[in-house]
PDB file of C-alpha atoms in Angstrom:
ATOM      1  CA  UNK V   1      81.971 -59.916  -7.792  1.00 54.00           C
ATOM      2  CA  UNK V   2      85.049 -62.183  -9.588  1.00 54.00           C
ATOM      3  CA  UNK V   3      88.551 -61.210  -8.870  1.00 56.00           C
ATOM      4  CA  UNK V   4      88.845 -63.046 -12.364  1.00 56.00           C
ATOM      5  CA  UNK V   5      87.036 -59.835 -13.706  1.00 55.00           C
ATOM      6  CA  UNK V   6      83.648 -59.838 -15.532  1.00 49.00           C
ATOM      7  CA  UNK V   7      81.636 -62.875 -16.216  1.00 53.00           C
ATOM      8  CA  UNK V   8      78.644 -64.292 -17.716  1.00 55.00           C
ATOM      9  CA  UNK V   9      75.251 -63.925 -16.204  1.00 51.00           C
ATOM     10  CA  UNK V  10      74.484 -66.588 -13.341  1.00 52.00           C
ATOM     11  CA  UNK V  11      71.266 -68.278 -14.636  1.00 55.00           C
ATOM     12  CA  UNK V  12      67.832 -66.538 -12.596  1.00 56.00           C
ATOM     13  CA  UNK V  13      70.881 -63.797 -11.505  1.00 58.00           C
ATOM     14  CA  UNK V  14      72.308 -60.584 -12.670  1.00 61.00           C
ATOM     15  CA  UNK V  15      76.010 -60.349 -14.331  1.00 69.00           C
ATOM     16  CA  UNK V  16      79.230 -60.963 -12.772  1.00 75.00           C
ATOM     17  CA  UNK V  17      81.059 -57.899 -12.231  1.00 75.00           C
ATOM     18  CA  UNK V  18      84.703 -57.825 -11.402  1.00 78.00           C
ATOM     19  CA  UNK V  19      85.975 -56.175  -8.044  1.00 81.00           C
ATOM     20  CA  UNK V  20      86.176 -52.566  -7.875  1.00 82.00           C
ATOM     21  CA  UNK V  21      89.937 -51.878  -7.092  1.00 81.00           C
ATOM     22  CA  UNK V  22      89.283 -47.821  -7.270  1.00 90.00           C
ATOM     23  CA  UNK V  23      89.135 -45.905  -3.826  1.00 94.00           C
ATOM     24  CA  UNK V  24      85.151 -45.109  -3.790  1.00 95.00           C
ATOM     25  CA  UNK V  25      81.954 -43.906  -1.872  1.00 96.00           C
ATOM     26  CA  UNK V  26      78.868 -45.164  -3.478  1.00 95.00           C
ATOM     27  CA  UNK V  27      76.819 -42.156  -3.016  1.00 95.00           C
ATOM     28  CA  UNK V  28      76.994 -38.647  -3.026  1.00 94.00           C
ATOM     29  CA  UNK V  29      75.320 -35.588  -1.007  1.00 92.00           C
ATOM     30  CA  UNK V  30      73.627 -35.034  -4.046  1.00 92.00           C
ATOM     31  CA  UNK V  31      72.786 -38.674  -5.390  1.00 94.00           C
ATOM     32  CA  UNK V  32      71.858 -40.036  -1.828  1.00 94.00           C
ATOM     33  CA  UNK V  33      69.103 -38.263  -1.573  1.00 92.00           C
ATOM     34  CA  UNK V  34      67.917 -38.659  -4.962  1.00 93.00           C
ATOM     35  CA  UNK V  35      68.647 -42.343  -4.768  1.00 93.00           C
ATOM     36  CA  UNK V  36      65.845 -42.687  -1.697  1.00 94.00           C
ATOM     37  CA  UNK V  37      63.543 -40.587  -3.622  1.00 93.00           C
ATOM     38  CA  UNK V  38      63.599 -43.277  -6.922  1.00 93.00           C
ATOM     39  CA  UNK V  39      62.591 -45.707  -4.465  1.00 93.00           C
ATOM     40  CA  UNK V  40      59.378 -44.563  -4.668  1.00 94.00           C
ATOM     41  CA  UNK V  41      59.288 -44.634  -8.634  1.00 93.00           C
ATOM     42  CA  UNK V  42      58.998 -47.812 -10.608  1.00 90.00           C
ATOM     43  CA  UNK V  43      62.616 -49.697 -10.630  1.00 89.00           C
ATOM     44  CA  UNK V  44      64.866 -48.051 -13.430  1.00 88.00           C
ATOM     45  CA  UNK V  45      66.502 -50.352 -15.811  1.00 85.00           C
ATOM     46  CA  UNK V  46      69.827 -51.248 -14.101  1.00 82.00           C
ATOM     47  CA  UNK V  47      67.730 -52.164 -10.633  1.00 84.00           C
ATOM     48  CA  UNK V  48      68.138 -55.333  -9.955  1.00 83.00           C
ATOM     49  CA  UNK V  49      65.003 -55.687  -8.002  1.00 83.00           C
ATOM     50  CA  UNK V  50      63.439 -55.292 -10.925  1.00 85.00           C
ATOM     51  CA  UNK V  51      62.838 -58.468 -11.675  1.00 84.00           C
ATOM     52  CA  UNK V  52      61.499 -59.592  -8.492  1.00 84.00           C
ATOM     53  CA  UNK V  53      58.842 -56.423  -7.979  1.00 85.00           C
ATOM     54  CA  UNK V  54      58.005 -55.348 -12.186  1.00 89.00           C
ATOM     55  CA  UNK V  55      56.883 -51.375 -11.928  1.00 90.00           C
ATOM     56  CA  UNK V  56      56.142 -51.246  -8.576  1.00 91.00           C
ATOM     57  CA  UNK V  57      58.606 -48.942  -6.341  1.00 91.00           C
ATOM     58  CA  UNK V  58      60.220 -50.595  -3.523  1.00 91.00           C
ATOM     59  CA  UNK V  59      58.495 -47.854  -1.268  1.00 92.00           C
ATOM     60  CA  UNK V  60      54.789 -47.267  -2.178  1.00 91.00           C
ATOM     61  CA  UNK V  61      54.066 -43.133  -1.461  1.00 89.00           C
ATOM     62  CA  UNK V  62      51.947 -44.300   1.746  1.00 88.00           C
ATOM     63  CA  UNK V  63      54.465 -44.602   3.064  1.00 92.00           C
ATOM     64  CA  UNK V  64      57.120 -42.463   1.638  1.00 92.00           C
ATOM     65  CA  UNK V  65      55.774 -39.764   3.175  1.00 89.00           C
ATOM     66  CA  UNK V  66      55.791 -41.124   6.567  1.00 91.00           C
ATOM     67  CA  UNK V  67      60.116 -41.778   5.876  1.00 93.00           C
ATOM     68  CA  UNK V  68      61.086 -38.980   3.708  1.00 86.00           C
ATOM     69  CA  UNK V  69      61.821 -36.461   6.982  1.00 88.00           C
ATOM     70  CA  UNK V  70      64.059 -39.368   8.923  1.00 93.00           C
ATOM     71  CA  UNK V  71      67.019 -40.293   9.325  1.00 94.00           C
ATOM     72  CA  UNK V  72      68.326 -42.660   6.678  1.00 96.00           C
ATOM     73  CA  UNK V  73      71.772 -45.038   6.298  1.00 96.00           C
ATOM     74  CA  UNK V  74      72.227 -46.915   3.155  1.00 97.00           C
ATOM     75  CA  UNK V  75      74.148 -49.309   3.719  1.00 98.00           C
ATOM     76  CA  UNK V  76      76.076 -52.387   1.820  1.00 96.00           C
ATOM     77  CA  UNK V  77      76.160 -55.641   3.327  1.00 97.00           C
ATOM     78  CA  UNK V  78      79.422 -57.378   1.865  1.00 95.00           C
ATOM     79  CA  UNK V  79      80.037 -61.686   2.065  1.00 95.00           C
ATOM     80  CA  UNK V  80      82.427 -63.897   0.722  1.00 95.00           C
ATOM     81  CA  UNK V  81      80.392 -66.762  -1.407  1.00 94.00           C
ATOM     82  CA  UNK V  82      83.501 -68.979  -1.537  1.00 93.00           C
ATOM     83  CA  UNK V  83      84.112 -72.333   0.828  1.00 94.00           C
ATOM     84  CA  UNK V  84      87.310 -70.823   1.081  1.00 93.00           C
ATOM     85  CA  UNK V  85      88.587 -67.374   3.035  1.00 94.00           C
ATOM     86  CA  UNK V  86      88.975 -64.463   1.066  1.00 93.00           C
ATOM     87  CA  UNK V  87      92.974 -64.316  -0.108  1.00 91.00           C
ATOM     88  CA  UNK V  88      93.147 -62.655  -3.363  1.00 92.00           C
ATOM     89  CA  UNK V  89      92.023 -59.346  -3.926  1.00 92.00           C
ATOM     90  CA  UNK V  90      89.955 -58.593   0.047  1.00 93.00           C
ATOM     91  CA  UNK V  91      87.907 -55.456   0.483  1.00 94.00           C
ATOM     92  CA  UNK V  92      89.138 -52.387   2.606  1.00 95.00           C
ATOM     93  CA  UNK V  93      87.626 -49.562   4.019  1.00 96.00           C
ATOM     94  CA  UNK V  94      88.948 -46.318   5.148  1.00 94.00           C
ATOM     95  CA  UNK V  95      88.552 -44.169   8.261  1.00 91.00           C
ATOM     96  CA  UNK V  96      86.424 -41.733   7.622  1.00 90.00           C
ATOM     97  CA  UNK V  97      87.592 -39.349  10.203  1.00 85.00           C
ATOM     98  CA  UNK V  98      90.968 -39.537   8.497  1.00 86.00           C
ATOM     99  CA  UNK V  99      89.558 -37.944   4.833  1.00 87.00           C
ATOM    100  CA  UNK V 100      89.229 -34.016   4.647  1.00 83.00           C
ATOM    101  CA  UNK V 101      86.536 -33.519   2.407  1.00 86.00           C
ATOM    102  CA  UNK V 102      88.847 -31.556   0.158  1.00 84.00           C
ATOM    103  CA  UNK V 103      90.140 -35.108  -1.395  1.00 88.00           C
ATOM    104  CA  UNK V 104      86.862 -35.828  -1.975  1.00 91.00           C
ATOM    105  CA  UNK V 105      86.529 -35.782  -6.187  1.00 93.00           C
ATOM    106  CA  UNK V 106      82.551 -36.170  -7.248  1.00 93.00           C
ATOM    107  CA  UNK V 107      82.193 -38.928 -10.295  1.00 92.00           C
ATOM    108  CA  UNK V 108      79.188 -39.140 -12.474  1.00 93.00           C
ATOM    109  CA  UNK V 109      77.788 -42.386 -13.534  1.00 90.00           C
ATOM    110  CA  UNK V 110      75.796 -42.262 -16.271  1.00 90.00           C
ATOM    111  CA  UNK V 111      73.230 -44.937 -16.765  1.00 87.00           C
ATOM    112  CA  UNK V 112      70.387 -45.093 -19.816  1.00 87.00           C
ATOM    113  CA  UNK V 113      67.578 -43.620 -17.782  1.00 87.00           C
ATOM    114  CA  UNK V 114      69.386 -41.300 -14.868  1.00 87.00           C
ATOM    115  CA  UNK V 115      72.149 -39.786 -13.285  1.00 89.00           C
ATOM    116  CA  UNK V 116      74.010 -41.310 -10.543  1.00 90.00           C
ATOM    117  CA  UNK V 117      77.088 -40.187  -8.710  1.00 94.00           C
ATOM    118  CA  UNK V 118      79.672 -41.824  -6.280  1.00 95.00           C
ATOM    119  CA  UNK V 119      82.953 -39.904  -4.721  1.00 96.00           C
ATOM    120  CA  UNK V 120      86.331 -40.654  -5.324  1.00 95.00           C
ATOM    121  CA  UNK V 121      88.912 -39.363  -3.364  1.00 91.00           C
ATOM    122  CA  UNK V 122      92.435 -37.700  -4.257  1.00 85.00           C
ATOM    123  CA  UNK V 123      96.341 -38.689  -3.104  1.00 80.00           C
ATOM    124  CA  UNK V 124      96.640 -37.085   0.315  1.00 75.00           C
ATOM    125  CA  UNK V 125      99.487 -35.701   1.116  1.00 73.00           C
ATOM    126  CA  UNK V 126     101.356 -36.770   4.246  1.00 70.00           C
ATOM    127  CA  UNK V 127     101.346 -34.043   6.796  1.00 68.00           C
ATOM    128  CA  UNK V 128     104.560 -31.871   7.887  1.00 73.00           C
ATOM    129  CA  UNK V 129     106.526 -33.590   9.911  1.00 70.00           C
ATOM    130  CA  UNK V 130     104.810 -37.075   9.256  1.00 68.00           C
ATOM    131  CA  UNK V 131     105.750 -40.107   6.749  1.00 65.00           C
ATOM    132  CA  UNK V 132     102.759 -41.435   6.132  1.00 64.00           C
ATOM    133  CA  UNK V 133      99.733 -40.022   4.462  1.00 68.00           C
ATOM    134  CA  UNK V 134      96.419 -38.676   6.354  1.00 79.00           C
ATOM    135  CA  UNK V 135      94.136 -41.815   4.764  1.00 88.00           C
ATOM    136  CA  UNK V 136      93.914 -44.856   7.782  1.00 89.00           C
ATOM    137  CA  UNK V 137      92.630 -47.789   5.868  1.00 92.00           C
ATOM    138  CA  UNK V 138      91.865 -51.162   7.607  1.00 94.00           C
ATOM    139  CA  UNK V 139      90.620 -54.765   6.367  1.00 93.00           C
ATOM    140  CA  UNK V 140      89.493 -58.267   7.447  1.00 90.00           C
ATOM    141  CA  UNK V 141      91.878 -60.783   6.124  1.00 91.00           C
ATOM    142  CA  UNK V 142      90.844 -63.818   4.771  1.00 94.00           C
ATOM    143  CA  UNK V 143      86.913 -63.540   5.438  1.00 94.00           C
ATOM    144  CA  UNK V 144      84.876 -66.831   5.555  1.00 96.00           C
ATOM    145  CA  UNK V 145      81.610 -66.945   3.913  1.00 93.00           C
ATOM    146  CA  UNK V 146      80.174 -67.226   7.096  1.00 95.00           C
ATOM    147  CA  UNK V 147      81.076 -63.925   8.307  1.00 96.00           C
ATOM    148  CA  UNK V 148      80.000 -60.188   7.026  1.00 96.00           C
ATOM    149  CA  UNK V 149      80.722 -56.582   6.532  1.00 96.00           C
ATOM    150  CA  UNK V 150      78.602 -53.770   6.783  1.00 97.00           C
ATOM    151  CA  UNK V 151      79.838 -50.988   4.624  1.00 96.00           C
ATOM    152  CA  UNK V 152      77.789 -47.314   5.440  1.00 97.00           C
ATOM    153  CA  UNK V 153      77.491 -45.683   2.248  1.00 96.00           C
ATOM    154  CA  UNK V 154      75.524 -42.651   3.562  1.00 96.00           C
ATOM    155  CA  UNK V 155      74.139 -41.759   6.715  1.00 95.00           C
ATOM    156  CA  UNK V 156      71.853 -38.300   6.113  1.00 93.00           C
ATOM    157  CA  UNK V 157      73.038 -37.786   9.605  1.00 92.00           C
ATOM    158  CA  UNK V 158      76.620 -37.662   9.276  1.00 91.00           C
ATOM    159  CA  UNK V 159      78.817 -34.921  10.652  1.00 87.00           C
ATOM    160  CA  UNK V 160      80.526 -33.636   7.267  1.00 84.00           C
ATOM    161  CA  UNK V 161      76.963 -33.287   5.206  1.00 83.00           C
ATOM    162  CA  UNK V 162      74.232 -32.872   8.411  1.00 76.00           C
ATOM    163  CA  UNK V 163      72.021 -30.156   7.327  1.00 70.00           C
ATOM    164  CA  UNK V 164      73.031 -28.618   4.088  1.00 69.00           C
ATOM    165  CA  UNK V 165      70.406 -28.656   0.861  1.00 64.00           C
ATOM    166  CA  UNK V 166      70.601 -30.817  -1.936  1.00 61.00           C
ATOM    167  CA  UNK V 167      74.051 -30.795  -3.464  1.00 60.00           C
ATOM    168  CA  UNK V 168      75.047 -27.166  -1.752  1.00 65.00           C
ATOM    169  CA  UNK V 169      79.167 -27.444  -0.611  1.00 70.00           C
ATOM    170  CA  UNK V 170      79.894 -27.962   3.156  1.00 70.00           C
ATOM    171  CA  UNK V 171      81.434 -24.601   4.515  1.00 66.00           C
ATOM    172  CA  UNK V 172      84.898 -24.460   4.759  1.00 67.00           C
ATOM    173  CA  UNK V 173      85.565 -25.612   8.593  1.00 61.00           C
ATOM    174  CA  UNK V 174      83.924 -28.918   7.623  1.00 59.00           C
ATOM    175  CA  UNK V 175      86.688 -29.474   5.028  1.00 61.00           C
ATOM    176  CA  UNK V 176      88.891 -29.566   7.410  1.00 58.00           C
ATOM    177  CA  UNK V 177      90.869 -33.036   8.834  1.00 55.00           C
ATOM    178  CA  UNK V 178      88.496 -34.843  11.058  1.00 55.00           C
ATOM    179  CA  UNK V 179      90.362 -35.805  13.665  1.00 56.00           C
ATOM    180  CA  UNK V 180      90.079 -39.089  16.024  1.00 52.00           C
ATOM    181  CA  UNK V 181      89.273 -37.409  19.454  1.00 55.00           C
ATOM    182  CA  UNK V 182      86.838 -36.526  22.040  1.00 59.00           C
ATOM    183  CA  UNK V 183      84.870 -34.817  19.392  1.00 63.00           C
ATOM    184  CA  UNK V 184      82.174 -36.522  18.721  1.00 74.00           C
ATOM    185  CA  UNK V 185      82.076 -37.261  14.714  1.00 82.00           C
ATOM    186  CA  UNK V 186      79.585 -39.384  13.367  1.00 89.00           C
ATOM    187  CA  UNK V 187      80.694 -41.021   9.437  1.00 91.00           C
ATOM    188  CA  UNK V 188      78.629 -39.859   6.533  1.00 93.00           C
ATOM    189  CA  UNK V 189      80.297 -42.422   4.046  1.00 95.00           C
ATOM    190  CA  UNK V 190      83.048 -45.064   3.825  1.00 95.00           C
ATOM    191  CA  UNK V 191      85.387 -45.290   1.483  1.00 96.00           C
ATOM    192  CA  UNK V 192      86.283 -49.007   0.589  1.00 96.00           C
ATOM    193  CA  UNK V 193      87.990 -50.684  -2.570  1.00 95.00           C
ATOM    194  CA  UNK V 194      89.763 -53.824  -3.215  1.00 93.00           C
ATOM    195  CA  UNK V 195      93.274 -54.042  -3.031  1.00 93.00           C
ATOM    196  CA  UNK V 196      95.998 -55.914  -3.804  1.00 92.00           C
ATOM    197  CA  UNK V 197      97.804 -57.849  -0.720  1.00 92.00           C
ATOM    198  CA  UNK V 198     101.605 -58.051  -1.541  1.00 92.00           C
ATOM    199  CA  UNK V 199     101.565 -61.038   1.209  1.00 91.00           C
ATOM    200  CA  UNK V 200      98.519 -63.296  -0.996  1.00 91.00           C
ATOM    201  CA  UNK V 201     100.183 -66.663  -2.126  1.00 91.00           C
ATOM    202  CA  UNK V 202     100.951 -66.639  -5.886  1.00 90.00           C
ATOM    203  CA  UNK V 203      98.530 -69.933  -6.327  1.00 90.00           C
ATOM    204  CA  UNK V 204      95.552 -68.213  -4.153  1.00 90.00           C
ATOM    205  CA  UNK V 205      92.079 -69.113  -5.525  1.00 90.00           C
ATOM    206  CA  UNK V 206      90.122 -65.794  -6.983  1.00 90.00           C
ATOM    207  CA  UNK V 207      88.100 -64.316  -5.000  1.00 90.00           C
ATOM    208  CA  UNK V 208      83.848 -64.374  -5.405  1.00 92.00           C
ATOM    209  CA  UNK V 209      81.696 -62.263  -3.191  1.00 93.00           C
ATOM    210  CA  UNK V 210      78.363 -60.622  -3.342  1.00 92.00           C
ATOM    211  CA  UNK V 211      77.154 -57.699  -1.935  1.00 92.00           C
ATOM    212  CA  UNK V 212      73.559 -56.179  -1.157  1.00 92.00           C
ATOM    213  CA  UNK V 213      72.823 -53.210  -0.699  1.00 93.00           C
ATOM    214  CA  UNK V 214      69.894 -52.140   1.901  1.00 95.00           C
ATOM    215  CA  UNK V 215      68.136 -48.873   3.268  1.00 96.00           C
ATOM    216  CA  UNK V 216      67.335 -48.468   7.137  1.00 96.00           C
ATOM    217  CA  UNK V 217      65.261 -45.115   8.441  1.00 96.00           C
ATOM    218  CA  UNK V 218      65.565 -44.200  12.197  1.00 95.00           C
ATOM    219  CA  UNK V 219      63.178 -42.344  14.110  1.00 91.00           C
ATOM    220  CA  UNK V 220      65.911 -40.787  16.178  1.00 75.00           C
TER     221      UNK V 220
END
C-alpha cells in the first residue's frame, strides 16, 4: 500500500493500492466462512496466489476435510517496507470489546467471479453521561520495517459470532456493549484503518507497507 494512492504494478508483483482510510473488518460471518471454503477451489481471478500455484487450491480436499470442523483465525500480517518509520498515514486498530455489534454495517464487494463482504461500522454515540464515544482505538507510531502487526480478521471462535449458522443474526444480548471486565470475551474481528495523525510533520515521506494475509486452524 502507497499513502501516495494507487500505483503501477511492481514488476513479478501485483498493483499498488493506496491505504484504506475507511473504518473496516475484512470479513464477515457470512464471507469468512465462505472465504475458507474457496480455498479449496482453484484461485479466483483477483487471488494473488494465483500466479504462484495456477488452478490448484491452496488446500487440496485431503485435507480440507480434516480442517473444515476446527477452529480457524484469518489473520493479516501488516509491515512497513520503508527504511524509514511509518509517519504519514499509520494503521490503527480498534478494541473490539468496545464495538456493539449494532454499529456493525455489512458491505458487499463485488468482484468478476464472486461475492465478498467486509463490515463497516457506524458513528457511535458517546454514552450518557460520557464525552467521548464507545469506539477505543489504539496504534503503533512510527513502525520500522523491522517490526510487525498482526491484525485478526476472524476468529470462528469469537465471542460475538461462536455458534450461529452461516450468515443467521447474533441474538439480541450479543449486540450489546462488550465490556472490558472479568468476563471473559474472546475478539471475532478487528477493526483497523489508516488515519490521519494531526501531529505528522508537513514534509513526512509517504508511507509504503505490505500486508499478507494468512489462515491458521487450531485443534483446540
Amino acid at each position: 500500500n502507497s499513502s501516495k494512492g494507487d500505483a503501477n504494478e511492481i514488476k513479478g508483483g501485483n498493483k499498488v493500492q493506496s491505504v484504506a482510510s475507511i473504518v473496516h473488518g475484512d470479513y464477515t460471518v457470512t464471507s469468512a466462512p465462505k472465504r475458507v471454503e474457496l480455498l479449496r477451489e482453484p484461485p479466483k481471478i483477483n487471488d494473488t496466489y494465483k500466479k504462484l500455484y495456477g488452478d490448484n487450491p491452496l488446500i487440496p480436499d485431503s485435507e480440507f476435510e480434516s480442517l473444515r470442523d476446527k477452529r480457524y483465525c484469518l489473520i493479516n500480517v501488516w509491515r512497513n517496507i520503508n527504511p524509514y518509520p511509518v509517519s504519514e498515514m499509520p494503521l490503527a486498530a480498534c478494541d473490539a470489546a468496545s464495538v456493539p455489534l449494532s454499529d456493525l454495517v455489512t458491505f458487499e464487494v463485488r468482484y468478476q467471479d464472486r461475492t465478498g463482504e467486509n463490515y463497516l461500522v457506524g458513528y457511535s454515540e458517546a454514552p450518557e453521561g460520557q464525552d467521548r464515544p464507545h469506539h477505543r482505538w489504539v496504534y503503533f507510531p512510527h513502525m520500522t520495517r523491522d517490526e510487525v502487526m498482526f491484525i485478526k480478521c476472524w476468529d470462528s471462535k469469537g465471542s460475538d459470532f461462536a455458534g450461529l449458522d452461516l450468515g443467521a443474526e447474533p441474538p439480541e444480548e450479543r449486540k450489546t456493549l462488550r465490556r472490558v471486565g472479568d468476563e471473559p470475551y474472546l475478539a471475532s474481528l478487528a477493526l483497523h484503518s489508516a488515519f490521519k495523525d494531526p501531529t505528522t510533520p508537513a514534509d513526512s515521506k509517504s508511507r509504503e507497507s505490505i500486508e499478507v494475509r494468512t489462515i491458521a486452524f487450531f485443534d483446540d
